[in-house]
XYZ file of C-alpha atoms in Angstrom:
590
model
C -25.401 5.526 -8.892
C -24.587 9.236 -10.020
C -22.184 9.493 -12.841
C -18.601 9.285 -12.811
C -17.678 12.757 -13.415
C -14.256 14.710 -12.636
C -14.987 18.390 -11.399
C -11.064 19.189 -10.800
C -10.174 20.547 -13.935
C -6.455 21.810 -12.215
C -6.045 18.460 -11.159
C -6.425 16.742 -14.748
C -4.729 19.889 -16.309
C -1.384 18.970 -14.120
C -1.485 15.420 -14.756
C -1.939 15.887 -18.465
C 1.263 18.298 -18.186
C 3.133 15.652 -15.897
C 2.272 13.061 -18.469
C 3.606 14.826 -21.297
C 7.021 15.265 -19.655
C 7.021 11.994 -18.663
C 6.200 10.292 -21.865
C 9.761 9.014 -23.717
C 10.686 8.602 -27.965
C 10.591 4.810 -27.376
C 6.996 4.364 -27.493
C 5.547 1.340 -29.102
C 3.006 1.359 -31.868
C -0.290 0.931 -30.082
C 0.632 3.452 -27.637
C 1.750 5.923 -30.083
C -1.596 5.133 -31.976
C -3.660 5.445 -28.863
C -1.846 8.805 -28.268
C -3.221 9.820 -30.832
C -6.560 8.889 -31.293
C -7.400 9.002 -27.837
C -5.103 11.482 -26.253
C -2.637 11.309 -23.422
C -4.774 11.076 -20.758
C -6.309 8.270 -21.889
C -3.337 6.464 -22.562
C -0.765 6.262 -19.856
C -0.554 2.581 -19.875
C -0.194 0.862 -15.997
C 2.930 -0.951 -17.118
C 6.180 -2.285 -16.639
C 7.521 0.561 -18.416
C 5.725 2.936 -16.072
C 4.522 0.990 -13.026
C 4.313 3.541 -10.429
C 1.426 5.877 -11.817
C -2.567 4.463 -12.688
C -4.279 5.358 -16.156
C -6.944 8.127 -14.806
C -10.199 8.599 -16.568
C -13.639 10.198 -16.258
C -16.023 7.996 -18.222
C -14.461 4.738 -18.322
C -11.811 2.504 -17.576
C -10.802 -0.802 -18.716
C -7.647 -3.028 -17.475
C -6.755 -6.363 -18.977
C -3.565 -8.131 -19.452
C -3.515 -7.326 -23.178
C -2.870 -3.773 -24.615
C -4.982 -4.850 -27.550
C -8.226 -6.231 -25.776
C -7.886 -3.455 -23.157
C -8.522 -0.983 -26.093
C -10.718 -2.412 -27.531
C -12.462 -2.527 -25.006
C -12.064 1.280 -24.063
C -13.227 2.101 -27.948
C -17.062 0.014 -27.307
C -17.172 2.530 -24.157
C -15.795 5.828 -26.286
C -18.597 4.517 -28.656
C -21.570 4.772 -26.445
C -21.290 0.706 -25.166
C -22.052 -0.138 -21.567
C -19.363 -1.838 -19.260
C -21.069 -4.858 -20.619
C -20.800 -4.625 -24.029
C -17.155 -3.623 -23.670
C -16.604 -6.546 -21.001
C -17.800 -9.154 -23.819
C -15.698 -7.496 -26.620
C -12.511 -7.695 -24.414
C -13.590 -11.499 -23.777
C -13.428 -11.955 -27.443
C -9.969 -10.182 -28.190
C -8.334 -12.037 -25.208
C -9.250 -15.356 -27.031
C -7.108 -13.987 -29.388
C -4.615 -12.008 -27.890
C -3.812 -13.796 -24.712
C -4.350 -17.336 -26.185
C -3.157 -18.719 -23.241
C -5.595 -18.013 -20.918
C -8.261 -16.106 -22.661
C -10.275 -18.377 -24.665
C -13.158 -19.776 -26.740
C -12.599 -22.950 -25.473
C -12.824 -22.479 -21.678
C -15.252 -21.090 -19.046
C -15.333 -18.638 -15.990
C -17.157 -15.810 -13.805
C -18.864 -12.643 -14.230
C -19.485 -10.420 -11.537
C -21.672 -7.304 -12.122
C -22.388 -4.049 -10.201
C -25.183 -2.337 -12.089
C -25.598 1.590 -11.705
C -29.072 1.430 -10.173
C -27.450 -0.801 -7.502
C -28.709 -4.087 -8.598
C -26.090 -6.969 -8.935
C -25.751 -10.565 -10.598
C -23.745 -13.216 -11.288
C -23.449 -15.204 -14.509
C -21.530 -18.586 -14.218
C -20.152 -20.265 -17.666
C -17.681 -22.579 -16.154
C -16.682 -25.187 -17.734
C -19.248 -29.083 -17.349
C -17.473 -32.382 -16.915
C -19.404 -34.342 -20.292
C -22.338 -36.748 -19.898
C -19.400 -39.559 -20.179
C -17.674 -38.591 -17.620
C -17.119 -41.330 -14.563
C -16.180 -40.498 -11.137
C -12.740 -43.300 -11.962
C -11.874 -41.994 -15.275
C -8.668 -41.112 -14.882
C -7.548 -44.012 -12.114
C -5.533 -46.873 -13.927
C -7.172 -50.719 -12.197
C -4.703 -50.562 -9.167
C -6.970 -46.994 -8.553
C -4.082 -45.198 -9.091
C -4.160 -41.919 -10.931
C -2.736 -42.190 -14.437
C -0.334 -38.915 -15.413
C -1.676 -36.543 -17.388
C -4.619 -38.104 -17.971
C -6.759 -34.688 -16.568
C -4.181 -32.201 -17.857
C -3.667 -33.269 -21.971
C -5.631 -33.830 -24.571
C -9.120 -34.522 -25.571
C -9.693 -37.002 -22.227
C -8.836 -33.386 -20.398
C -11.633 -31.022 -21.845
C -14.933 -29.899 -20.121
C -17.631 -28.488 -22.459
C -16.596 -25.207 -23.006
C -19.011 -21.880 -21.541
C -17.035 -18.760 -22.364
C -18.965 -18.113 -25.587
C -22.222 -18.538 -23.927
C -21.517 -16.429 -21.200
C -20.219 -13.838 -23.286
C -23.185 -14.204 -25.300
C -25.624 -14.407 -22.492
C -24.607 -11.081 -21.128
C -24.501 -9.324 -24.188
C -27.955 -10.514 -24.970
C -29.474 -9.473 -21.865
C -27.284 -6.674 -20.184
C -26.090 -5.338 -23.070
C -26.717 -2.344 -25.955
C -24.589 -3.402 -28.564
C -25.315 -6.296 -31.239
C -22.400 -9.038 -31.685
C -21.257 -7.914 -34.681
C -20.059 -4.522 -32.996
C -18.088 -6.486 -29.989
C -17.005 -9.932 -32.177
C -15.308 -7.742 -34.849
C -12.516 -6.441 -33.316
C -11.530 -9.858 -32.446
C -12.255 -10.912 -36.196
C -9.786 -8.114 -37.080
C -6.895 -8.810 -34.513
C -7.314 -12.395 -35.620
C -7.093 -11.631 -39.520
C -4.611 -8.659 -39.700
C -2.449 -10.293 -36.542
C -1.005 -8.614 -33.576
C 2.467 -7.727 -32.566
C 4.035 -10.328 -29.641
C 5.614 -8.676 -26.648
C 8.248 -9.839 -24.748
C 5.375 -10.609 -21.784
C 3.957 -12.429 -24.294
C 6.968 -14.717 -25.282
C 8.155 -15.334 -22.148
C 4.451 -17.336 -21.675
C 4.702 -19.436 -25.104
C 8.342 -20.263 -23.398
C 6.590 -21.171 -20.488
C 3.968 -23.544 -21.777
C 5.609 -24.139 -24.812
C 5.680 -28.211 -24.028
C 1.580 -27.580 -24.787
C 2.194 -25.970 -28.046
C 3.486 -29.117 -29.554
C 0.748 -30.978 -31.162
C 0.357 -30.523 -34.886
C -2.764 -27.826 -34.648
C -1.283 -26.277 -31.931
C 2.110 -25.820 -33.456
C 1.161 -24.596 -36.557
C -0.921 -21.612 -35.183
C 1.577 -20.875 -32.151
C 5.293 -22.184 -32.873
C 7.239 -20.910 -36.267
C 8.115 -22.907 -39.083
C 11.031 -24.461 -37.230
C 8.855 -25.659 -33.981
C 10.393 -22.910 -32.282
C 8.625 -20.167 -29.668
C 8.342 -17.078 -31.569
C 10.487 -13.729 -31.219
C 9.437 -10.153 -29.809
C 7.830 -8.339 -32.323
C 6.226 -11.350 -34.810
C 2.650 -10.688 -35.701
C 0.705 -13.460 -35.277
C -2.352 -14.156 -37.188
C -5.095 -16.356 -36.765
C -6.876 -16.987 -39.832
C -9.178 -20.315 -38.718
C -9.803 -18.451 -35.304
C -11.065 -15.330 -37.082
C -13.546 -17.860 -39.426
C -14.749 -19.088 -36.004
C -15.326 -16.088 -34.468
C -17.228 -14.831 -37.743
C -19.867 -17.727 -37.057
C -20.322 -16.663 -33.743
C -21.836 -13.308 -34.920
C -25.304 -14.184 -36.846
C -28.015 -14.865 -34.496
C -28.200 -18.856 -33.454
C -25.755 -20.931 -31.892
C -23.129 -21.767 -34.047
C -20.738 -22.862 -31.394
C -22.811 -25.490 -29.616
C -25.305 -26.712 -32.167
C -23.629 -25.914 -35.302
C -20.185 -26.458 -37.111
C -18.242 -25.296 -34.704
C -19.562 -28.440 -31.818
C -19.082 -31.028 -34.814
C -15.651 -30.023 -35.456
C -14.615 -30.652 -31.727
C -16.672 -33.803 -31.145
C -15.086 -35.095 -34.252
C -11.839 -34.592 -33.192
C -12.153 -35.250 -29.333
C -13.556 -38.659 -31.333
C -10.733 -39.096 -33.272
C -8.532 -38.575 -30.074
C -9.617 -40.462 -27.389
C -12.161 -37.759 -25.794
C -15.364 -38.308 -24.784
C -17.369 -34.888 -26.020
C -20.359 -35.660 -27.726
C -22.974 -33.259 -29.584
C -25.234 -33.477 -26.836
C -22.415 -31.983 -24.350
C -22.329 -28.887 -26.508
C -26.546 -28.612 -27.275
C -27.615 -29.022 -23.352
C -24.430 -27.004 -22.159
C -26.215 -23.783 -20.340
C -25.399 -20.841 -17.916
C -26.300 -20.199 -14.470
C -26.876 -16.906 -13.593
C -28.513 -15.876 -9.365
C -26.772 -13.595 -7.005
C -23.452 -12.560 -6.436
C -22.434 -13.604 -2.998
C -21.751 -10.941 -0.514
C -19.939 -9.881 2.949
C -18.947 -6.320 4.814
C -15.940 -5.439 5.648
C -15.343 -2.556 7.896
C -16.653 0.289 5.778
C -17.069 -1.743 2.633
C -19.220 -4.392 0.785
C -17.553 -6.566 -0.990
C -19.776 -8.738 -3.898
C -18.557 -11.819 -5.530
C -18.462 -15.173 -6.897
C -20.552 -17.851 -4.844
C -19.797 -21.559 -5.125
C -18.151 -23.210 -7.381
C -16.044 -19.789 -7.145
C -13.825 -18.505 -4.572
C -15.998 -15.672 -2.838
C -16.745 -17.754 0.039
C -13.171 -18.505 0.594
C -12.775 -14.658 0.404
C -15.634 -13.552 2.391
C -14.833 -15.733 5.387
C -11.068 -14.816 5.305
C -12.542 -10.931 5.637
C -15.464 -11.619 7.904
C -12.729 -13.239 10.153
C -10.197 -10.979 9.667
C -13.134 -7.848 10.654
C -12.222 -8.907 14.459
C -9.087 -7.516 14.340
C -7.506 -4.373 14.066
C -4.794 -5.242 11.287
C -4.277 -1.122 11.401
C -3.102 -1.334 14.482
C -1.336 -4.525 14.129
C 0.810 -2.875 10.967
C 1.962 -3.356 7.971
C 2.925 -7.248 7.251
C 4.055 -7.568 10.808
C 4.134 -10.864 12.556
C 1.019 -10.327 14.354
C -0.880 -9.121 11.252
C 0.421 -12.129 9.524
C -0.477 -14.540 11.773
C -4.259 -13.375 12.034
C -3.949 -13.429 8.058
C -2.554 -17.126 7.587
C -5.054 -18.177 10.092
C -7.933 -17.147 7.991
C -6.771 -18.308 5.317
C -5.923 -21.946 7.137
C -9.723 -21.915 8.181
C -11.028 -20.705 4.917
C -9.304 -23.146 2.928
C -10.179 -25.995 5.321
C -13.805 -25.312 5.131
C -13.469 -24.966 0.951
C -12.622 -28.001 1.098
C -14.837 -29.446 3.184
C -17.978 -28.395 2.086
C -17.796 -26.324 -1.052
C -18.791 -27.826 -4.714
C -20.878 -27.252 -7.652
C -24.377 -25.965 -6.179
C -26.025 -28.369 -8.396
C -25.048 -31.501 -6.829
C -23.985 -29.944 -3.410
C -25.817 -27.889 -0.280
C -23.142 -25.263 0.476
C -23.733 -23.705 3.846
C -22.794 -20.353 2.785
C -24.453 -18.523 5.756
C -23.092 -20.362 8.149
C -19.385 -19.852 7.089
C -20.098 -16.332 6.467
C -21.773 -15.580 9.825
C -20.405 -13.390 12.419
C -21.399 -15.986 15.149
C -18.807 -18.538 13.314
C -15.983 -15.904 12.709
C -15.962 -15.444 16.322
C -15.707 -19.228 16.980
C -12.662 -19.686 14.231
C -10.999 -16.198 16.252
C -11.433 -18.431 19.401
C -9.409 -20.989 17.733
C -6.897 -18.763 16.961
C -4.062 -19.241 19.501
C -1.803 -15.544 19.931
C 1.625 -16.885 19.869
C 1.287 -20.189 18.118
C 0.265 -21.647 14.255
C -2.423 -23.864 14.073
C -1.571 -27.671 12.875
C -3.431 -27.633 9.256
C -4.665 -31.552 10.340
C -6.332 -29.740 13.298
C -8.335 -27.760 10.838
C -8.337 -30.328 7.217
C -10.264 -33.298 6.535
C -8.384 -34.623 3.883
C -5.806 -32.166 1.735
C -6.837 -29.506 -0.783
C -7.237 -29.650 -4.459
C -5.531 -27.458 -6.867
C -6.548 -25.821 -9.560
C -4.748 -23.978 -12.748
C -3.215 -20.885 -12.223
C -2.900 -19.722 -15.637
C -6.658 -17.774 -15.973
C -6.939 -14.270 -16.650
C -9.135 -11.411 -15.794
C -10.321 -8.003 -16.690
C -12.092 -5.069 -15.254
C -14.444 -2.374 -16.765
C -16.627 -0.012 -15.417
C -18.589 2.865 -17.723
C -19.476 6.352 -17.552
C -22.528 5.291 -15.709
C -21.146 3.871 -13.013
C -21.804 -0.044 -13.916
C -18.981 -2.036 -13.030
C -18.273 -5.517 -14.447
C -15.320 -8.503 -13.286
C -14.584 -11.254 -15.170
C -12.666 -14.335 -14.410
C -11.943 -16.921 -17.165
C -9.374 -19.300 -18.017
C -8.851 -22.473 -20.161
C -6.691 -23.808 -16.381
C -3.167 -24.588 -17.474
C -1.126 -22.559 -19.767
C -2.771 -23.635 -23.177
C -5.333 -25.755 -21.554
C -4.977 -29.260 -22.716
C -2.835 -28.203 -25.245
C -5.379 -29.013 -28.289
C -6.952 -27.434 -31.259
C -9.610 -29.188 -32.993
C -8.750 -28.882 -36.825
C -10.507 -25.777 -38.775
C -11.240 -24.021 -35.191
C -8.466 -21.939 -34.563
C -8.651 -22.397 -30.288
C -7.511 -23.851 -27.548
C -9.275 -26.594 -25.531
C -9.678 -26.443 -21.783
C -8.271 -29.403 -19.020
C -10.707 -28.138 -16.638
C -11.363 -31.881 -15.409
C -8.029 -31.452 -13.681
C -9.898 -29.130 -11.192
C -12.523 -32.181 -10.419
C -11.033 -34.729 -7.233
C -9.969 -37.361 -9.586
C -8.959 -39.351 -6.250
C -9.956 -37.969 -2.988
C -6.917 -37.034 -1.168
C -4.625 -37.409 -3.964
C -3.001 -33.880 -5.034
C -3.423 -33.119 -8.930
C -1.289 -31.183 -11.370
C -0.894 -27.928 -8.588
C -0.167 -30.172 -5.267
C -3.655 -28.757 -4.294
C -5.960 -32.107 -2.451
C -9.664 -31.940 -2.192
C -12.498 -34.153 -0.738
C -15.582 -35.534 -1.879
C -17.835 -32.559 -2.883
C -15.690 -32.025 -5.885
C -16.003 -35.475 -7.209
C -16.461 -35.790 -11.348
C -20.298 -36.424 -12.049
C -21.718 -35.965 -15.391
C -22.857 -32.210 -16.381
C -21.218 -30.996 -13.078
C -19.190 -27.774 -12.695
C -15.522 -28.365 -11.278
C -14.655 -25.848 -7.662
C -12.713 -22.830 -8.818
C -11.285 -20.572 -6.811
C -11.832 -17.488 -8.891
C -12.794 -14.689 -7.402
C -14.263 -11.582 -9.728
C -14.570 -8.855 -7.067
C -16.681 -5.750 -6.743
C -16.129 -3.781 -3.843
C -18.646 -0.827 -3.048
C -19.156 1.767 -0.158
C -21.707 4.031 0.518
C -23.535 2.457 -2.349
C -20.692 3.207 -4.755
C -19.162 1.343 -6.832
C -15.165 1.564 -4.939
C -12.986 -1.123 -6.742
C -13.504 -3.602 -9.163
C -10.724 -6.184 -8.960
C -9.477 -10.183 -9.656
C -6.702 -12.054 -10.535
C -6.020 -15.025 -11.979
C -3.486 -17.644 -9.882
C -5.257 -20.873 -8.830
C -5.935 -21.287 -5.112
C -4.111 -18.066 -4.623
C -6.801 -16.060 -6.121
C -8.760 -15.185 -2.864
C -5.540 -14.960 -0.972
C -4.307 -12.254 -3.431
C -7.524 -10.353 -3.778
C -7.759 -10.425 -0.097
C -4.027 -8.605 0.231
C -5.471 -5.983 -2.589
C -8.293 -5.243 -0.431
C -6.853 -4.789 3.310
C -3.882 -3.236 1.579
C -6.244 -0.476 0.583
C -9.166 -0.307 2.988
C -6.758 -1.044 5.922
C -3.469 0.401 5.245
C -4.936 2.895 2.939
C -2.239 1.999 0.761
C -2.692 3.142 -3.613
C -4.043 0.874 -5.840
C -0.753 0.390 -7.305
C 0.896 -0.230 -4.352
C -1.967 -2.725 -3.455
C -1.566 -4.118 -6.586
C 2.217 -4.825 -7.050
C 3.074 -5.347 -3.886
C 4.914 -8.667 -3.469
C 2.776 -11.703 -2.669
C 2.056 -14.341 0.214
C 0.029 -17.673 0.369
C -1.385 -19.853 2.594
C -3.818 -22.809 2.568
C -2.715 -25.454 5.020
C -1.814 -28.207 2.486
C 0.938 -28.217 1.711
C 1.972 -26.696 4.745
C 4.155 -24.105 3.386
C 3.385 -19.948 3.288
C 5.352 -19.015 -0.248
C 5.942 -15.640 -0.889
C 7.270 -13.739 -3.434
C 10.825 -12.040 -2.733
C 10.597 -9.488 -0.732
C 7.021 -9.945 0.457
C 8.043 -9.851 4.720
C 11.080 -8.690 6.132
C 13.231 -11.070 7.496
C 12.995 -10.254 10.930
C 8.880 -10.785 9.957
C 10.053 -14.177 8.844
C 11.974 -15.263 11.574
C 8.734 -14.119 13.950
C 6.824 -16.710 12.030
C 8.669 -18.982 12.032
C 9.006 -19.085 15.707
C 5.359 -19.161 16.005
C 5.491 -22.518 13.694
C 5.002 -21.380 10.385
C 7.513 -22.525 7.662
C 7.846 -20.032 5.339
C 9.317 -20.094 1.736
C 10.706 -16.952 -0.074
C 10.479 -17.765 -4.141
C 11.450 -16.351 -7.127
C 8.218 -17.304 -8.406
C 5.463 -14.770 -8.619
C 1.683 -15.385 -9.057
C -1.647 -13.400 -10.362
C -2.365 -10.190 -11.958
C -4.589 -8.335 -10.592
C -6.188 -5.706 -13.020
C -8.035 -3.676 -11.198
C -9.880 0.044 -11.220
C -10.262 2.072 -8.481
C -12.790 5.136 -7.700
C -10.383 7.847 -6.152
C -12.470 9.308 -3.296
C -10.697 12.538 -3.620
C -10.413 13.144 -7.358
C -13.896 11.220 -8.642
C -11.620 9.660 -10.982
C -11.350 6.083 -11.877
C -7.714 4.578 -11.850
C -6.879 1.565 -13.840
C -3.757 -0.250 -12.534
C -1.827 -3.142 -14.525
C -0.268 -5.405 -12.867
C 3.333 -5.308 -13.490
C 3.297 -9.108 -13.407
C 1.214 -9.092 -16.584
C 3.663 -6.716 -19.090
C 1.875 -7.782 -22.203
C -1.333 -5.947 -20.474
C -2.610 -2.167 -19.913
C -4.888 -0.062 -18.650
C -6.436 2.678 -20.330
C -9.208 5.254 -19.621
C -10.844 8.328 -20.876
């Protein structure tokens, strides 16, 4: 891939200009700092505060839903690092800056786009321990026992994010840890300063922030949720993250493993050493699809991409152009792909390991024409027509981050701890939070979990085996160029929303921020309900689906965050966009 170089000097002269006028006195300390070590242009941050204009850069980009971790990722790029290097050195300072989704203690996806063209896929989810029983959370009536799969030690799959992270660096990157650990080690020690977007999640999950480890790194003195402008510090997770950086494996044969088998021990867990010293990666190809124009690469089973792929390979067979914008007919081709896509999740999607997904076939032209058949033109389909048994859910509270370098390598990743602070544990002298990934596992087929999600019997708990997850990091090329690098945390609504972020801009040719923070729909059969956020359809859009069946529920409540960069066709400039859902988070270029 040629380099990502700007040629329209007028162009970047007026927005620099533009910028200037535009910038106000109330600017907060990292932004005034990045002003002025990395200059304006590099530091109009996607935000609430300015949500309608993308951070444009030549030689990099990186967008995460932290300020901090977003530059430091930007200074591993300014310092000669690939998208790599910076993608594992934002991994680290969201484990400490977005505690309660970025993580240590957790697992997810990376998607990569290298500049020669070549592509991979490194999976560090989360592994159910050797102890693990298909029952182990059903009481002796068979009955699922509350909160069981959601809190404490019982809760936690052996942790991958550090790894992964480690894994990549190692092998696709130019840096050595030290270089991308240490800015972690220093937001850790010296602290950083809480925004309101970060408050308003310890509110949120604060019932997880309770237990005695917990509380004393996250809660004041008084128990209470911290205020706006507190600097946290995290002394014990800085020591951790200093034995992460000599060569070995600190984390899963060292210390660090003893520490949390001792206390998952002392707690009613059943993590043992040999969870942590036979704990590996995967890493094979990223799955694939075309769509119109585009290619679109990204996470195969257990991940979401085949629930994304075969919504778009569906959705190809229609003009949603012509259709329009969120108009009932567009709508109803949409919620029928995603009815079909989430039916067929279910039914035969799991942990490659331990199950033979039939990836071709659901990704095939020859079956996107047979689910079109099925598609009635004035009528919703009956989800039972369609399900099995009900879907699973999955935590929504994940996050995700995208990079791509002067080169032209692009890099998604995906990773989460599941619900807001995980299981809501910190093993003593650790400093991090603990996943409840088993919650993602069918603890009873048919049964919703924690998210009202049901699942079948490819996602039951066996030892060593990776839980489905719907997340989805997305690289989107055309021409054999790297176009958009997106992702989003959100559950089961992670393909949906990366699926609205791509038509919106390949088929309505609508901006990435538009794409972006445009309000929300979902759709996946069980329950059968399509929420959107306000404002998402028009009413008379609503009342159109509803007389074609659908029952459709406006809420307050909004989902995902899509950070995401964009190559501008027109300007060879990359555009970062925050989502405005994430205010804690920025993008920021150079």
């Amino acid at each position: 891939m040629k380099k990502i170089i700007a040629k329209r000097k007028l162009f970047l002269l007026g927005f620099i200009i533009c910028l200037c006028i535009g910038i106000t006195t109330n600017v907060s300390a990292v932004t005034q700092w990045c002003l002025q070590s990395l200059g304006s242009a590099s530091c109009l941050f996607a935000n609430a505060a300015n949500p309608v204009l993308p951070t444009t850069g030549e030689n990099g980009a990186v967008v995460s839903t932290s300020r901090d971790a977003s530059l430091v990722g930007l200074e591993v790029l300014k310092d000669g690092g690939n998208a790599i290097d910076a993608a594992v050195a934002v991994g680290y300072a969201l484990a400490v800056t977005d505690p309660c989704c970025g993580n240590l203690g957790g697992g997810g996806f990376m998607t990569i786009r290298f500049a020669d063209g070549e592509e991979t896929f490194i999976n560090f989810r989360e592994t159910a321990p050797l102890k693990s029983t298909a029952d182990m959370y059903l009481d002796a009536e068979g009955n699922i026992v509350d909160e069981l799969s959601t809190r404490g030690y019982l809760a936690v799959g052996v942790p991958g994010t550090v790894k992964g992270l480690n894994y990549a660096l190692d092998k696709y990157g130019t840096m050595k840890r030290d270089r991308v650990i240490n800015p972690a080690i220093k937001l850790a020690t010296e602290g950083y300063t809480l925004q309101q977007g970060d408050i308003d999640i310890f509110q949120a999950g604060k019932s997880r922030l309770e237990e005695a480890e917990t509380a004393k790194i996250f809660l004041d003195d008084r128990g209470k949720v911290r205020q706006t402008g507190d600097v946290l510090q995290q002394p014990e997770l800085a020591a951790t993250l200093q034995q992460l950086i000599p060569e070995g494996d600190a984390f899963y044969q060292g210390e660090i493993a003893q520490k949390v088998v001792a206390a998952s021990e002392a707690n009613g867990g059943i993590l043992s050493l040999e969870d942590f010293a036979t704990y590996n990666i995967s890493e094979y190809e990223p799955i694939s699809c075309s769509y119109r124009e585009y290619r679109v690469i990204s996470s195969p089973p257990p991940g979401g991409g085949t629930t994304l792929c075969q919504m778009l390979t569906v959705l190809s067979g229609y003009d949603l152009q012509q259709s329009g914008w969120r108009t009932t007919e567009s709508l109803h081709h949409i919620l029928s792909s995603m009815l079909f896509a989430f039916g067929d999740r279910n039914r035969y999607l799991g942990d490659p390991d331990f199950v033979d997904n039939p990836v071709d076939k659901l990704l095939s032209a020859e079956y996107a024409e047979s689910i079109r058949q099925q598609i009635p033109a004035n009528q919703a389909i009956p989800p039972e027509q369609v399900y099995d048994t009900e879907v699973q859910s999955e935590g929504t509270n994940t996050t995700h981050y995208s990079v791509i370098d002067r080169e032209g390598n692009a890099v998604a990743v995906t990773y989460t701890i599941n619900s807001y602070f995980g299981a809501g544990v910190v093993a003593p002298g650790t400093g991090f939070l603990l996943n409840n990934e088993m919650d993602d596992f069918t603890a009873k087929v048919g049964v919703a979990n924690q998210f009202g999600l049901k699942q079948g019997s490819t996602n039951i708990i066996e030892p060593g085996k990776r839980p489905l997850s719907s997340m989805s990091p997305t690289i989107v090329t055309k021409d054999d160029e790297v176009f958009l690098v997106t992702g989003t945390p959100g559950g089961s609504t992670i393909p949906t929303t990366v699926l609205q972020v791509i038509t919106s801009v390949i088929d309505y040719q609508k901006s990435l921020t538009e794409a972006v923070n445009t309000p929300r729909f979902h759709y996946q059969g069980f329950p059968d309900m399509v929420t959107t956020e306000n404002n998402a359809m028009q009413s008379e859009t609503i009342r159109g689906l509803r007389l074609k069946g659908y029952k459709v529920n406006p809420s307050d409540r909004q989902w995902g965050g899509a950070e995401s960069i964009i190559v501008n066709s027109e300007t060879n400039l990359l555009e970062g966009v925050n989502d405005i859902r994430k205010p804690a988070g920025a993008a920021v270029a150079y």
